[in-house]
Each structure stands twice: as C-alpha cells, then as structure tokens.
Amino acid sequence: MRLGGRLAAAIEILEDIDRRYRPAAEALRDWGLSHRFAGSKDRAAIGNLVYDALRRKRSAAWMFQEESPRALAFGALMIEAGHDPEALNGALAEDNFAPALISGEEADRIAAHPLGEAPDGVRAECPEWCEPLLRRAWGDDWVAEAAALAERPPLDMRVNTLKATREKVAKALARTGVYESELALQGLRIGPIEGQGRHPNVQAEPAFQKGWFEVQDEGSQIVATLTEAAAGMQVLDYCAGAGGKSLAMSAAMGNTGQIQAFDAEKQRLAPIFERLKRAGCRNVQAVADQEVLAAHEGRLDLVVVDAPCTGAGTWRRRPDAKWRLGEKQLEQRQAEQAEILRRAARFVRSGGRLAYITCSVFAEENDDQVRAFLEANPDFRPVDHEALCERHFSGKAAKARIDRTTGIALSPGRTATDGFHFAALERV
C-alpha cells in the first residue's frame, strides 16, 4: 500500500472508533482481520496514523477547524511529517486509493490557523474539561507537560536480575538499537517510532522467552524501586493486575520473603502465572480471594496499592482513552481509591509501609488522596520522599517533582517516562 491507501484506511478506522465509541486497538485489530491483504508494514503504518491522529486531535482540528476523521488524519500526518498542504497533495496526487486531496478552502483555513497561535488547550492536546486539572497539577508548566503526553512513546524493558544482567540483555538485543535507561536501574529503552516504522517485536526474542527481561515502562520500574521491597520481606501487592510490579519486587527481593499478588478481578491476574514461570519468581503467590488475606492483617512489612485510576499518565500509549475519559469516571476512580486505601492499610504492621501508586497526573487522584488518607489515619505518616528518591536515584532526583508529604511525581516532560505518582506512608 502507498501513503494514500494507508491514509484512507486510517480515516476508515477513525470513523469506526468515533461511530462505535471503541478502543483504538480493537478497531485496528478488526480492520486487519477484514483486510488481510495489508502486510505487516502497512498495518504498522496505518496504526501510526491512527494513533497520531488521536494524539494530535485538538491540533489537527484547530488547523482544519473541524473534527472529522479525515481532518484529524490529514492534520496529524502534516504535523508529524512536517508537510504543508501543497506537499501532501503532491505526494497523494497519483494514488488512486488516496482520500480527497486538501481543497483550496481547507488550505486557506490551515494557513489562517497556525499552531504557534493556537490556544493553550490546543497546544496541550487535552480534553477541554481537563485543562483546569492539568493547570492545577503542573502550574505554569501545564501546557508543555500535557503536550509531552501527546508524543510517541519509547519501548521500555526491565532486566530480570534473577536471570540476567543489563549488559547481557543489551548485548542480546543490540541489533534493535536498545540503550540503557536514564533513571531506572535495570531499564533498557528503544526510542520512539520514527516515520511510519514500528518497534521491534522484542517478545519474540529468545532473551524474552528465557525470562531475561519484561516489557515495562520506565516509570513503572522506578516506582517499583521506590517501594524499597527488600530480601526477606512480607509484601502484599494489593492491586496486582498482570503482575508487573510483583515481578520487579520479586527480583529486588532476590526470590526471598513472600509476595501476595492480589487482585479482586480474577481475569486481571490471569497473565501473572505464565510471567512468574518465565521469570523464575518463586516467592510470589497469586491470590484472588479476599478471605485468604485475612490472616495477614497487621503483619506485613510492605503493602503496595497500585490503585485503579484514570490512566491520564499513559496518554502517550493510549491516546484514545484520553477522549473517552469523563468527569464521572474521575469521580468514580477517586471513590475507589479512597476505599482501596482504607482496606489495604489494615494489613500494614506497626513500623511497616504503605505505598500508594497511580499512573495518573491529576492531583485529585494523587496529592488529594494522600492528604485525605493521612488526615483520616493519624497512625500513618509520610516518609521523607526527597531522601527516598535521592537514595535510589542519586543526583537525578531533581528530575521528578517531589512533595515531602504527598510524594513523587513522574511525567514525560520531567522524567521522560509515563506519568506516575508514588507516595510511601509508614505506620507509626
């Protein structure tokens, strides 16, 4: 397929997403199944066009002064590739499968709405209702920080120290262009996709099959380190999901002690069993029954709450979720977070630690939740978050935004990671 055919396919998929209000990954998968003539390179390029259109939705709509799937796809392609209307029309002119070219009227609208003169919310590439939330979270830096959430993401991996070293894995993956992460101690990274290419399928590599590494965002690796899970500890991963942080803590603990990986939704835990086996983690027990945990109340050294959240910190990877998010969902997540914190706290022993984590950038899910919990639970106090960050990331702690009371915030703009919030609270 040439560019025109790929662009037409992207528009078709965007129309499907808009009409059926469905996740982009699902729409792309279904399109691929019904268009088997499209090769892997075509599908990758079409996927890039779709995700770029979702990342650049407000900018593209500003340029064209409309939000149609066609305007979003054309606008995103112009922004990412640096095309002007004339150059893009020239590239599509002789492609019979291309959508209608940019008209003179559209070109005039684009010329009259340069991105350099766009309102703050447009340059931030965020839903309008989120603007005050982002302004509160980042102050004067909110536009730049939010815009960083609209960039293409890298591919991050965590070396499993139970089986390999960072040098060993880097050597095995050398042909992929992998390099060491800047902050994560066992992190490796492949930079963001350029043009219409794609990331290598690292999960097909022998090193992955041998359990030498896991795919995990650098921010997730950092917050797992900040839990300070150590050899011999008794740990509860209260919202374990697929187990990424449980695996990271297991390696940090050297397969000693014990981790209870709990999730109330059994289907979310399903992937953990294969991952534990591949990684060689022997100190993790998957638990889906709340009653099984009763024996651990007041006895655990560390309880990790990776709370359900809006996922606003992952917008680089899931830009479609940004536009499906609403205020009611935020309110629902806040209620869930407060209740989960209340339930999880009872497992922490005296002198133990409760770690609260979200992949959100909203203060309503982060700082506000920590303050409310501390007010309701005077037997807990925050650790020195500055000292905690410096202890593990000496000389690089300043990259994160740190509040002594409410915790440590990571973001694409500051730390080149997904957006994460981490707080550690000790039971006194």
Tab-separated table of C-alpha atoms in Angstrom:
chain	number	residue	atom	x	y	z
A	1	MET	CA	0.000	0.000	0.000
A	2	ARG	CA	1.112	3.539	-0.758
A	3	LEU	CA	0.598	6.545	1.504
A	4	GLY	CA	-2.829	7.342	0.054
A	5	GLY	CA	-4.205	3.883	0.731
A	6	ARG	CA	-2.802	3.893	4.242
A	7	LEU	CA	-4.295	7.323	4.916
A	8	ALA	CA	-7.691	6.190	3.619
A	9	ALA	CA	-7.530	3.132	5.875
A	10	ALA	CA	-6.657	5.278	8.890
A	11	ILE	CA	-9.663	7.508	8.187
A	12	GLU	CA	-11.914	4.448	7.952
A	13	ILE	CA	-10.650	3.183	11.316
A	14	LEU	CA	-11.051	6.594	12.945
A	15	GLU	CA	-14.638	6.697	11.694
A	16	ASP	CA	-15.213	3.271	13.265
A	17	ILE	CA	-13.718	4.427	16.587
A	18	ASP	CA	-15.877	7.547	16.571
A	19	ARG	CA	-19.085	5.810	15.497
A	20	ARG	CA	-18.840	2.825	17.845
A	21	TYR	CA	-17.004	4.563	20.691
A	22	ARG	CA	-14.494	1.741	20.925
A	23	PRO	CA	-10.785	1.397	21.818
A	24	ALA	CA	-8.318	2.063	19.002
A	25	ALA	CA	-6.506	-1.266	19.443
A	26	GLU	CA	-9.793	-3.138	18.990
A	27	ALA	CA	-10.722	-1.181	15.852
A	28	LEU	CA	-7.247	-1.699	14.351
A	29	ARG	CA	-7.380	-5.431	15.055
A	30	ASP	CA	-10.776	-5.814	13.403
A	31	TRP	CA	-9.697	-3.786	10.376
A	32	GLY	CA	-6.652	-6.018	9.962
A	33	LEU	CA	-8.783	-9.187	10.135
A	34	SER	CA	-11.105	-7.898	7.427
A	35	HIS	CA	-8.272	-6.591	5.200
A	36	ARG	CA	-5.827	-9.488	5.147
A	37	PHE	CA	-4.148	-8.165	2.006
A	38	ALA	CA	-2.482	-5.494	4.140
A	39	GLY	CA	1.037	-6.559	5.107
A	40	SER	CA	2.649	-6.086	8.498
A	41	LYS	CA	4.390	-2.874	7.384
A	42	ASP	CA	1.092	-1.486	6.104
A	43	ARG	CA	-0.685	-2.325	9.366
A	44	ALA	CA	2.099	-0.708	11.383
A	45	ALA	CA	1.988	2.479	9.280
A	46	ILE	CA	-1.809	2.647	9.494
A	47	GLY	CA	-1.612	2.150	13.247
A	48	ASN	CA	0.846	5.043	13.498
A	49	LEU	CA	-1.507	7.281	11.519
A	50	VAL	CA	-4.472	6.373	13.723
A	51	TYR	CA	-2.615	6.880	16.997
A	52	ASP	CA	-1.017	10.120	15.774
A	53	ALA	CA	-4.473	11.413	14.833
A	54	LEU	CA	-5.707	10.642	18.344
A	55	ARG	CA	-2.625	12.186	19.967
A	56	ARG	CA	-2.885	15.338	17.809
A	57	LYS	CA	-6.672	15.571	17.789
A	58	ARG	CA	-7.026	19.143	19.024
A	59	SER	CA	-4.162	20.497	16.927
A	60	ALA	CA	-5.453	18.852	13.765
A	61	ALA	CA	-8.983	20.069	14.468
A	62	TRP	CA	-7.641	23.584	15.060
A	63	MET	CA	-5.818	23.576	11.728
A	64	PHE	CA	-8.844	22.355	9.750
A	65	GLN	CA	-11.450	23.968	12.023
A	66	GLU	CA	-13.324	20.674	12.169
A	67	GLU	CA	-13.039	17.330	13.988
A	68	SER	CA	-13.883	14.911	11.179
A	69	PRO	CA	-11.771	11.715	10.970
A	70	ARG	CA	-10.428	12.981	7.637
A	71	ALA	CA	-9.286	16.283	9.170
A	72	LEU	CA	-7.668	14.502	12.114
A	73	ALA	CA	-5.759	12.046	9.902
A	74	PHE	CA	-4.569	14.698	7.445
A	75	GLY	CA	-3.697	17.132	10.234
A	76	ALA	CA	-1.721	14.601	12.250
A	77	LEU	CA	0.221	13.498	9.173
A	78	MET	CA	1.106	17.101	8.392
A	79	ILE	CA	2.225	17.746	11.975
A	80	GLU	CA	4.308	14.581	12.349
A	81	ALA	CA	5.851	14.592	8.850
A	82	GLY	CA	6.210	18.359	8.536
A	83	HIS	CA	4.148	18.522	5.310
A	84	ASP	CA	2.285	21.590	4.103
A	85	PRO	CA	-0.952	21.131	2.092
A	86	GLU	CA	0.782	21.531	-1.252
A	87	ALA	CA	3.480	18.963	-0.477
A	88	LEU	CA	0.972	16.475	0.897
A	89	ASN	CA	-1.326	16.864	-2.102
A	90	GLY	CA	1.673	16.291	-4.357
A	91	ALA	CA	2.529	13.067	-2.532
A	92	LEU	CA	-1.055	11.808	-2.936
A	93	ALA	CA	-1.855	13.134	-6.409
A	94	GLU	CA	-1.317	9.937	-8.410
A	95	ASP	CA	-2.572	7.477	-5.781
A	96	ASN	CA	-5.961	6.081	-6.845
A	97	PHE	CA	-6.660	4.860	-3.318
A	98	ALA	CA	-5.993	8.214	-1.640
A	99	PRO	CA	-8.811	10.173	0.011
A	100	ALA	CA	-9.898	13.509	-1.490
A	101	LEU	CA	-6.996	15.955	-1.556
A	102	ILE	CA	-6.860	19.071	0.600
A	103	SER	CA	-9.079	21.667	-1.035
A	104	GLY	CA	-8.214	25.304	-1.566
A	105	GLU	CA	-10.699	26.298	1.130
A	106	GLU	CA	-9.105	23.859	3.587
A	107	ALA	CA	-5.636	25.125	2.717
A	108	ASP	CA	-6.805	28.671	3.466
A	109	ARG	CA	-8.177	27.587	6.854
A	110	ILE	CA	-4.904	25.817	7.676
A	111	ALA	CA	-2.917	28.928	6.741
A	112	ALA	CA	-5.181	31.063	8.930
A	113	HIS	CA	-4.732	28.831	11.978
A	114	PRO	CA	-1.010	28.225	12.576
A	115	LEU	CA	-0.291	26.038	15.588
A	116	GLY	CA	2.026	28.680	17.021
A	117	GLU	CA	-1.032	30.857	17.581
A	118	ALA	CA	-3.291	28.106	18.937
A	119	PRO	CA	-4.862	28.419	22.414
A	120	ASP	CA	-3.156	26.728	25.355
A	121	GLY	CA	-5.609	23.820	25.443
A	122	VAL	CA	-4.987	23.051	21.780
A	123	ARG	CA	-1.222	23.019	22.243
A	124	ALA	CA	-1.693	20.841	25.332
A	125	GLU	CA	-3.625	18.278	23.243
A	126	CYS	CA	-6.031	17.571	26.093
A	127	PRO	CA	-9.815	17.452	26.540
A	128	GLU	CA	-11.125	20.899	27.412
A	129	TRP	CA	-12.563	19.772	30.740
A	130	CYS	CA	-9.100	18.509	31.796
A	131	GLU	CA	-7.403	21.891	31.348
A	132	PRO	CA	-8.009	23.128	34.941
A	133	LEU	CA	-6.919	19.737	36.318
A	134	LEU	CA	-3.642	19.860	34.411
A	135	ARG	CA	-3.100	23.502	35.317
A	136	ARG	CA	-3.536	22.606	38.973
A	137	ALA	CA	-1.156	19.636	38.692
A	138	TRP	CA	1.690	21.440	36.896
A	139	GLY	CA	1.143	25.165	37.335
A	140	ASP	CA	2.837	27.310	34.694
A	141	ASP	CA	4.341	24.215	33.041
A	142	TRP	CA	0.985	22.577	32.346
A	143	VAL	CA	0.915	23.129	28.577
A	144	ALA	CA	4.407	21.708	27.983
A	145	GLU	CA	3.820	18.787	30.356
A	146	ALA	CA	0.456	17.922	28.789
A	147	ALA	CA	1.912	18.253	25.281
A	148	ALA	CA	4.613	15.731	26.232
A	149	LEU	CA	1.799	13.240	26.869
A	150	ALA	CA	0.920	13.563	23.172
A	151	GLU	CA	4.335	12.462	21.901
A	152	ARG	CA	5.083	8.986	20.598
A	153	PRO	CA	6.326	6.758	23.436
A	154	PRO	CA	9.507	4.681	23.638
A	155	LEU	CA	9.568	0.927	24.258
A	156	ASP	CA	10.908	0.199	27.743
A	157	MET	CA	12.130	-3.048	29.255
A	158	ARG	CA	13.177	-4.130	32.756
A	159	VAL	CA	16.032	-6.606	33.083
A	160	ASN	CA	15.155	-9.555	35.315
A	161	THR	CA	18.138	-9.756	37.660
A	162	LEU	CA	17.095	-13.248	38.753
A	163	LYS	CA	18.325	-14.489	35.367
A	164	ALA	CA	20.439	-11.850	33.628
A	165	THR	CA	22.319	-8.561	33.827
A	166	ARG	CA	21.608	-5.357	31.959
A	167	GLU	CA	24.802	-5.792	29.951
A	168	LYS	CA	23.822	-9.340	28.962
A	169	VAL	CA	20.355	-8.312	27.763
A	170	ALA	CA	21.654	-5.225	25.961
A	171	LYS	CA	24.102	-7.412	24.065
A	172	ALA	CA	21.362	-9.886	23.126
A	173	LEU	CA	19.170	-7.051	21.812
A	174	ALA	CA	21.956	-4.956	20.285
A	175	ARG	CA	20.509	-5.037	16.762
A	176	THR	CA	17.274	-3.409	17.985
A	177	GLY	CA	19.019	-0.143	18.858
A	178	VAL	CA	18.449	-0.635	22.583
A	179	TYR	CA	20.217	1.604	25.126
A	180	GLU	CA	20.291	1.972	28.909
A	181	SER	CA	17.503	3.947	30.560
A	182	GLU	CA	18.489	7.198	32.216
A	183	LEU	CA	16.816	6.591	35.587
A	184	ALA	CA	15.612	3.000	36.024
A	185	LEU	CA	18.464	0.944	37.446
A	186	GLN	CA	17.695	-2.150	35.356
A	187	GLY	CA	15.981	-0.394	32.474
A	188	LEU	CA	16.613	-0.623	28.744
A	189	ARG	CA	14.924	1.506	26.104
A	190	ILE	CA	14.262	1.600	22.380
A	191	GLY	CA	13.439	5.138	21.276
A	192	PRO	CA	10.063	6.292	19.914
A	193	ILE	CA	8.998	5.143	16.447
A	194	GLU	CA	10.159	7.394	13.639
A	195	GLY	CA	8.109	7.985	10.486
A	196	GLN	CA	5.855	5.053	9.618
A	197	GLY	CA	8.109	2.382	11.123
A	198	ARG	CA	7.410	0.150	14.086
A	199	HIS	CA	9.091	-1.085	17.232
A	200	PRO	CA	10.749	-4.498	17.014
A	201	ASN	CA	8.773	-7.390	18.461
A	202	VAL	CA	11.067	-7.929	21.440
A	203	GLN	CA	8.746	-10.541	22.928
A	204	ALA	CA	9.708	-12.842	20.056
A	205	GLU	CA	13.374	-12.639	21.067
A	206	PRO	CA	14.986	-15.704	22.711
A	207	ALA	CA	16.081	-13.451	25.590
A	208	PHE	CA	12.446	-12.697	26.397
A	209	GLN	CA	11.401	-16.325	26.161
A	210	LYS	CA	14.206	-17.196	28.584
A	211	GLY	CA	12.831	-14.672	31.089
A	212	TRP	CA	15.762	-12.268	30.917
A	213	PHE	CA	13.553	-9.184	30.689
A	214	GLU	CA	9.985	-7.894	30.825
A	215	VAL	CA	8.373	-5.090	28.853
A	216	GLN	CA	7.635	-2.392	31.438
A	217	ASP	CA	7.540	1.399	31.257
A	218	GLU	CA	10.494	3.073	32.940
A	219	GLY	CA	8.158	4.970	35.263
A	220	SER	CA	6.629	1.721	36.470
A	221	GLN	CA	10.123	0.379	37.111
A	222	ILE	CA	11.022	3.490	39.104
A	223	VAL	CA	8.006	3.316	41.414
A	224	ALA	CA	8.639	-0.403	41.970
A	225	THR	CA	12.155	0.517	43.129
A	226	LEU	CA	10.784	3.253	45.396
A	227	THR	CA	8.712	0.705	47.317
A	228	GLU	CA	12.064	-0.486	48.722
A	229	ALA	CA	10.970	-4.122	48.698
A	230	ALA	CA	13.943	-5.982	50.183
A	231	ALA	CA	15.120	-9.517	50.891
A	232	GLY	CA	13.030	-11.428	53.403
A	233	MET	CA	10.072	-9.012	53.478
A	234	GLN	CA	6.426	-9.994	53.696
A	235	VAL	CA	4.691	-7.998	50.945
A	236	LEU	CA	1.167	-7.551	49.617
A	237	ASP	CA	0.668	-6.231	46.085
A	238	TYR	CA	-2.963	-5.286	46.656
A	239	CYS	CA	-3.988	-4.418	43.068
A	240	ALA	CA	-1.532	-6.676	41.273
A	241	GLY	CA	-3.221	-6.913	37.878
A	242	ALA	CA	-0.938	-8.684	35.414
A	243	GLY	CA	1.850	-8.593	37.995
A	244	GLY	CA	4.453	-6.214	36.555
A	245	LYS	CA	5.366	-4.670	39.903
A	246	SER	CA	5.182	-8.017	41.708
A	247	LEU	CA	7.790	-9.385	39.300
A	248	ALA	CA	10.007	-6.329	39.785
A	249	MET	CA	9.777	-6.589	43.584
A	250	SER	CA	10.439	-10.336	43.463
A	251	ALA	CA	13.721	-9.686	41.675
A	252	ALA	CA	14.621	-6.895	44.114
A	253	MET	CA	13.968	-9.318	46.982
A	254	GLY	CA	16.193	-11.976	45.408
A	255	ASN	CA	13.366	-14.531	45.468
A	256	THR	CA	13.282	-14.422	49.269
A	257	GLY	CA	10.441	-13.486	51.618
A	258	GLN	CA	6.957	-13.634	50.172
A	259	ILE	CA	4.708	-11.512	47.948
A	260	GLN	CA	0.954	-11.946	47.930
A	261	ALA	CA	-0.175	-10.736	44.493
A	262	PHE	CA	-3.860	-9.962	44.996
A	263	ASP	CA	-6.498	-8.669	42.620
A	264	ALA	CA	-10.235	-8.757	43.175
A	265	GLU	CA	-10.789	-9.389	39.442
A	266	LYS	CA	-9.526	-12.902	38.634
A	267	GLN	CA	-9.242	-12.251	34.914
A	268	ARG	CA	-6.760	-9.453	35.523
A	269	LEU	CA	-4.493	-11.890	37.361
A	270	ALA	CA	-4.592	-14.465	34.550
A	271	PRO	CA	-1.346	-13.393	32.795
A	272	ILE	CA	0.697	-13.482	36.007
A	273	PHE	CA	1.122	-17.258	36.112
A	274	GLU	CA	2.977	-17.538	32.817
A	275	ARG	CA	5.020	-14.433	33.629
A	276	LEU	CA	6.097	-15.805	37.022
A	277	LYS	CA	7.148	-19.092	35.458
A	278	ARG	CA	9.138	-17.434	32.688
A	279	ALA	CA	10.838	-15.016	35.111
A	280	GLY	CA	11.694	-17.721	37.651
A	281	CYS	CA	9.911	-15.924	40.513
A	282	ARG	CA	9.338	-18.404	43.337
A	283	ASN	CA	8.314	-16.036	46.150
A	284	VAL	CA	5.061	-14.732	44.593
A	285	GLN	CA	1.665	-16.236	45.346
A	286	ALA	CA	-1.292	-15.112	43.229
A	287	VAL	CA	-4.435	-14.551	45.305
A	288	ALA	CA	-7.954	-13.668	44.111
A	289	ASP	CA	-9.880	-14.432	47.311
A	290	GLN	CA	-10.083	-11.585	49.814
A	291	GLU	CA	-10.660	-14.028	52.680
A	292	VAL	CA	-7.247	-15.626	52.101
A	293	LEU	CA	-5.634	-12.337	53.056
A	294	ALA	CA	-7.351	-12.128	56.457
A	295	ALA	CA	-4.512	-13.951	58.202
A	296	HIS	CA	-2.090	-11.196	57.162
A	297	GLU	CA	-3.885	-8.246	58.795
A	298	GLY	CA	-1.449	-6.086	60.761
A	299	ARG	CA	1.519	-8.323	59.898
A	300	LEU	CA	3.011	-7.170	56.581
A	301	ASP	CA	6.177	-5.147	56.086
A	302	LEU	CA	5.017	-3.572	52.837
A	303	VAL	CA	1.624	-3.140	51.201
A	304	VAL	CA	1.639	-1.781	47.655
A	305	VAL	CA	-1.524	-0.204	46.262
A	306	ASP	CA	-1.250	0.337	42.512
A	307	ALA	CA	-4.685	1.901	42.511
A	308	PRO	CA	-7.225	1.922	39.675
A	309	CYS	CA	-7.118	5.382	38.141
A	310	THR	CA	-7.984	7.424	35.066
A	311	GLY	CA	-4.703	6.395	33.412
A	312	ALA	CA	-4.020	10.006	32.438
A	313	GLY	CA	-0.298	9.329	32.753
A	314	THR	CA	-0.446	6.759	29.933
A	315	TRP	CA	-1.973	9.012	27.257
A	316	ARG	CA	1.139	8.636	25.090
A	317	ARG	CA	0.392	4.925	24.731
A	318	ARG	CA	-3.408	5.066	24.895
A	319	PRO	CA	-4.445	8.392	23.370
A	320	ASP	CA	-7.949	7.128	22.599
A	321	ALA	CA	-8.596	6.746	26.346
A	322	LYS	CA	-7.975	10.479	26.740
A	323	TRP	CA	-11.024	11.330	24.660
A	324	ARG	CA	-13.268	8.696	26.279
A	325	LEU	CA	-12.500	9.926	29.792
A	326	GLY	CA	-15.184	11.964	31.561
A	327	GLU	CA	-15.676	13.736	34.870
A	328	LYS	CA	-17.917	10.955	36.205
A	329	GLN	CA	-15.143	8.419	35.629
A	330	LEU	CA	-12.712	10.592	37.570
A	331	GLU	CA	-15.160	10.832	40.472
A	332	GLN	CA	-15.674	7.069	40.404
A	333	ARG	CA	-11.937	6.411	40.478
A	334	GLN	CA	-11.474	8.785	43.410
A	335	ALA	CA	-14.084	6.910	45.433
A	336	GLU	CA	-12.478	3.568	44.561
A	337	GLN	CA	-9.015	4.808	45.509
A	338	ALA	CA	-10.122	6.026	48.928
A	339	GLU	CA	-11.880	2.734	49.665
A	340	ILE	CA	-8.949	0.610	48.483
A	341	LEU	CA	-6.506	2.602	50.605
A	342	ARG	CA	-8.766	2.109	53.627
A	343	ARG	CA	-8.906	-1.653	53.060
A	344	ALA	CA	-5.221	-2.096	52.284
A	345	ALA	CA	-3.983	-0.115	55.295
A	346	ARG	CA	-5.182	-2.745	57.760
A	347	PHE	CA	-2.548	-5.210	56.533
A	348	VAL	CA	0.415	-2.936	57.405
A	349	ARG	CA	2.224	-3.842	60.616
A	350	SER	CA	3.478	-1.255	63.089
A	351	GLY	CA	6.620	0.181	61.523
A	352	GLY	CA	5.575	-1.154	58.114
A	353	ARG	CA	4.947	0.834	54.979
A	354	LEU	CA	2.020	1.526	52.661
A	355	ALA	CA	2.980	2.515	49.107
A	356	TYR	CA	0.335	4.317	47.036
A	357	ILE	CA	0.820	4.403	43.259
A	358	THR	CA	-1.209	5.684	40.324
A	359	CYS	CA	-0.485	6.133	36.635
A	360	SER	CA	-2.361	9.423	36.715
A	361	VAL	CA	-1.125	13.016	36.675
A	362	PHE	CA	-4.205	14.548	38.331
A	363	ALA	CA	-3.761	15.932	41.864
A	364	GLU	CA	-7.299	14.774	42.601
A	365	GLU	CA	-6.118	11.163	42.358
A	366	ASN	CA	-2.698	11.722	43.883
A	367	ASP	CA	-1.948	14.515	46.359
A	368	ASP	CA	-5.577	14.836	47.469
A	369	GLN	CA	-5.891	11.119	48.174
A	370	VAL	CA	-2.674	11.038	50.200
A	371	ARG	CA	-3.668	14.077	52.287
A	372	ALA	CA	-7.167	12.700	52.909
A	373	PHE	CA	-5.769	9.331	53.979
A	374	LEU	CA	-3.255	10.898	56.372
A	375	GLU	CA	-5.959	13.064	57.910
A	376	ALA	CA	-8.199	10.041	58.459
A	377	ASN	CA	-5.340	7.809	59.665
A	378	PRO	CA	-3.122	9.643	62.192
A	379	ASP	CA	-1.182	6.429	62.818
A	380	PHE	CA	0.430	6.859	59.373
A	381	ARG	CA	2.995	9.464	58.362
A	382	PRO	CA	4.779	10.170	55.060
A	383	VAL	CA	8.393	9.143	54.610
A	384	ASP	CA	10.944	11.742	53.550
A	385	HIS	CA	10.260	11.496	49.827
A	386	GLU	CA	13.238	13.631	48.849
A	387	ALA	CA	15.600	11.341	50.761
A	388	LEU	CA	13.870	8.261	49.332
A	389	CYS	CA	14.310	9.456	45.759
A	390	GLU	CA	17.915	10.509	46.312
A	391	ARG	CA	18.710	7.176	47.943
A	392	HIS	CA	17.926	5.276	44.757
A	393	PHE	CA	18.497	7.852	42.034
A	394	SER	CA	21.406	9.850	43.400
A	395	GLY	CA	21.970	13.116	41.557
A	396	LYS	CA	18.911	12.553	39.343
A	397	ALA	CA	16.165	13.027	41.926
A	398	ALA	CA	15.619	16.634	40.840
A	399	LYS	CA	14.103	15.411	37.583
A	400	ALA	CA	10.979	14.308	39.437
A	401	ARG	CA	8.587	16.697	41.143
A	402	ILE	CA	8.766	15.892	44.858
A	403	ASP	CA	6.490	16.936	47.708
A	404	ARG	CA	7.719	15.875	51.125
A	405	THR	CA	4.198	14.963	52.225
A	406	THR	CA	2.282	13.780	49.175
A	407	GLY	CA	5.026	12.057	47.219
A	408	ILE	CA	6.931	11.838	43.952
A	409	ALA	CA	5.507	12.689	40.517
A	410	LEU	CA	6.968	11.402	37.248
A	411	SER	CA	5.970	12.671	33.808
A	412	PRO	CA	7.111	12.585	30.157
A	413	GLY	CA	8.209	16.213	30.379
A	414	ARG	CA	10.292	15.833	33.537
A	415	THR	CA	11.500	12.246	33.601
A	416	ALA	CA	10.789	11.012	30.038
A	417	THR	CA	8.520	8.315	31.489
A	418	ASP	CA	4.790	7.776	31.606
A	419	GLY	CA	3.030	9.841	34.248
A	420	PHE	CA	3.179	8.178	37.676
A	421	HIS	CA	2.635	9.239	41.262
A	422	PHE	CA	4.241	7.478	44.226
A	423	ALA	CA	3.766	8.030	47.955
A	424	ALA	CA	5.172	5.991	50.854
A	425	LEU	CA	3.433	6.148	54.243
A	426	GLU	CA	4.738	4.493	57.423
A	427	ARG	CA	2.585	3.143	60.228
A	428	VAL	CA	3.979	4.583	63.446
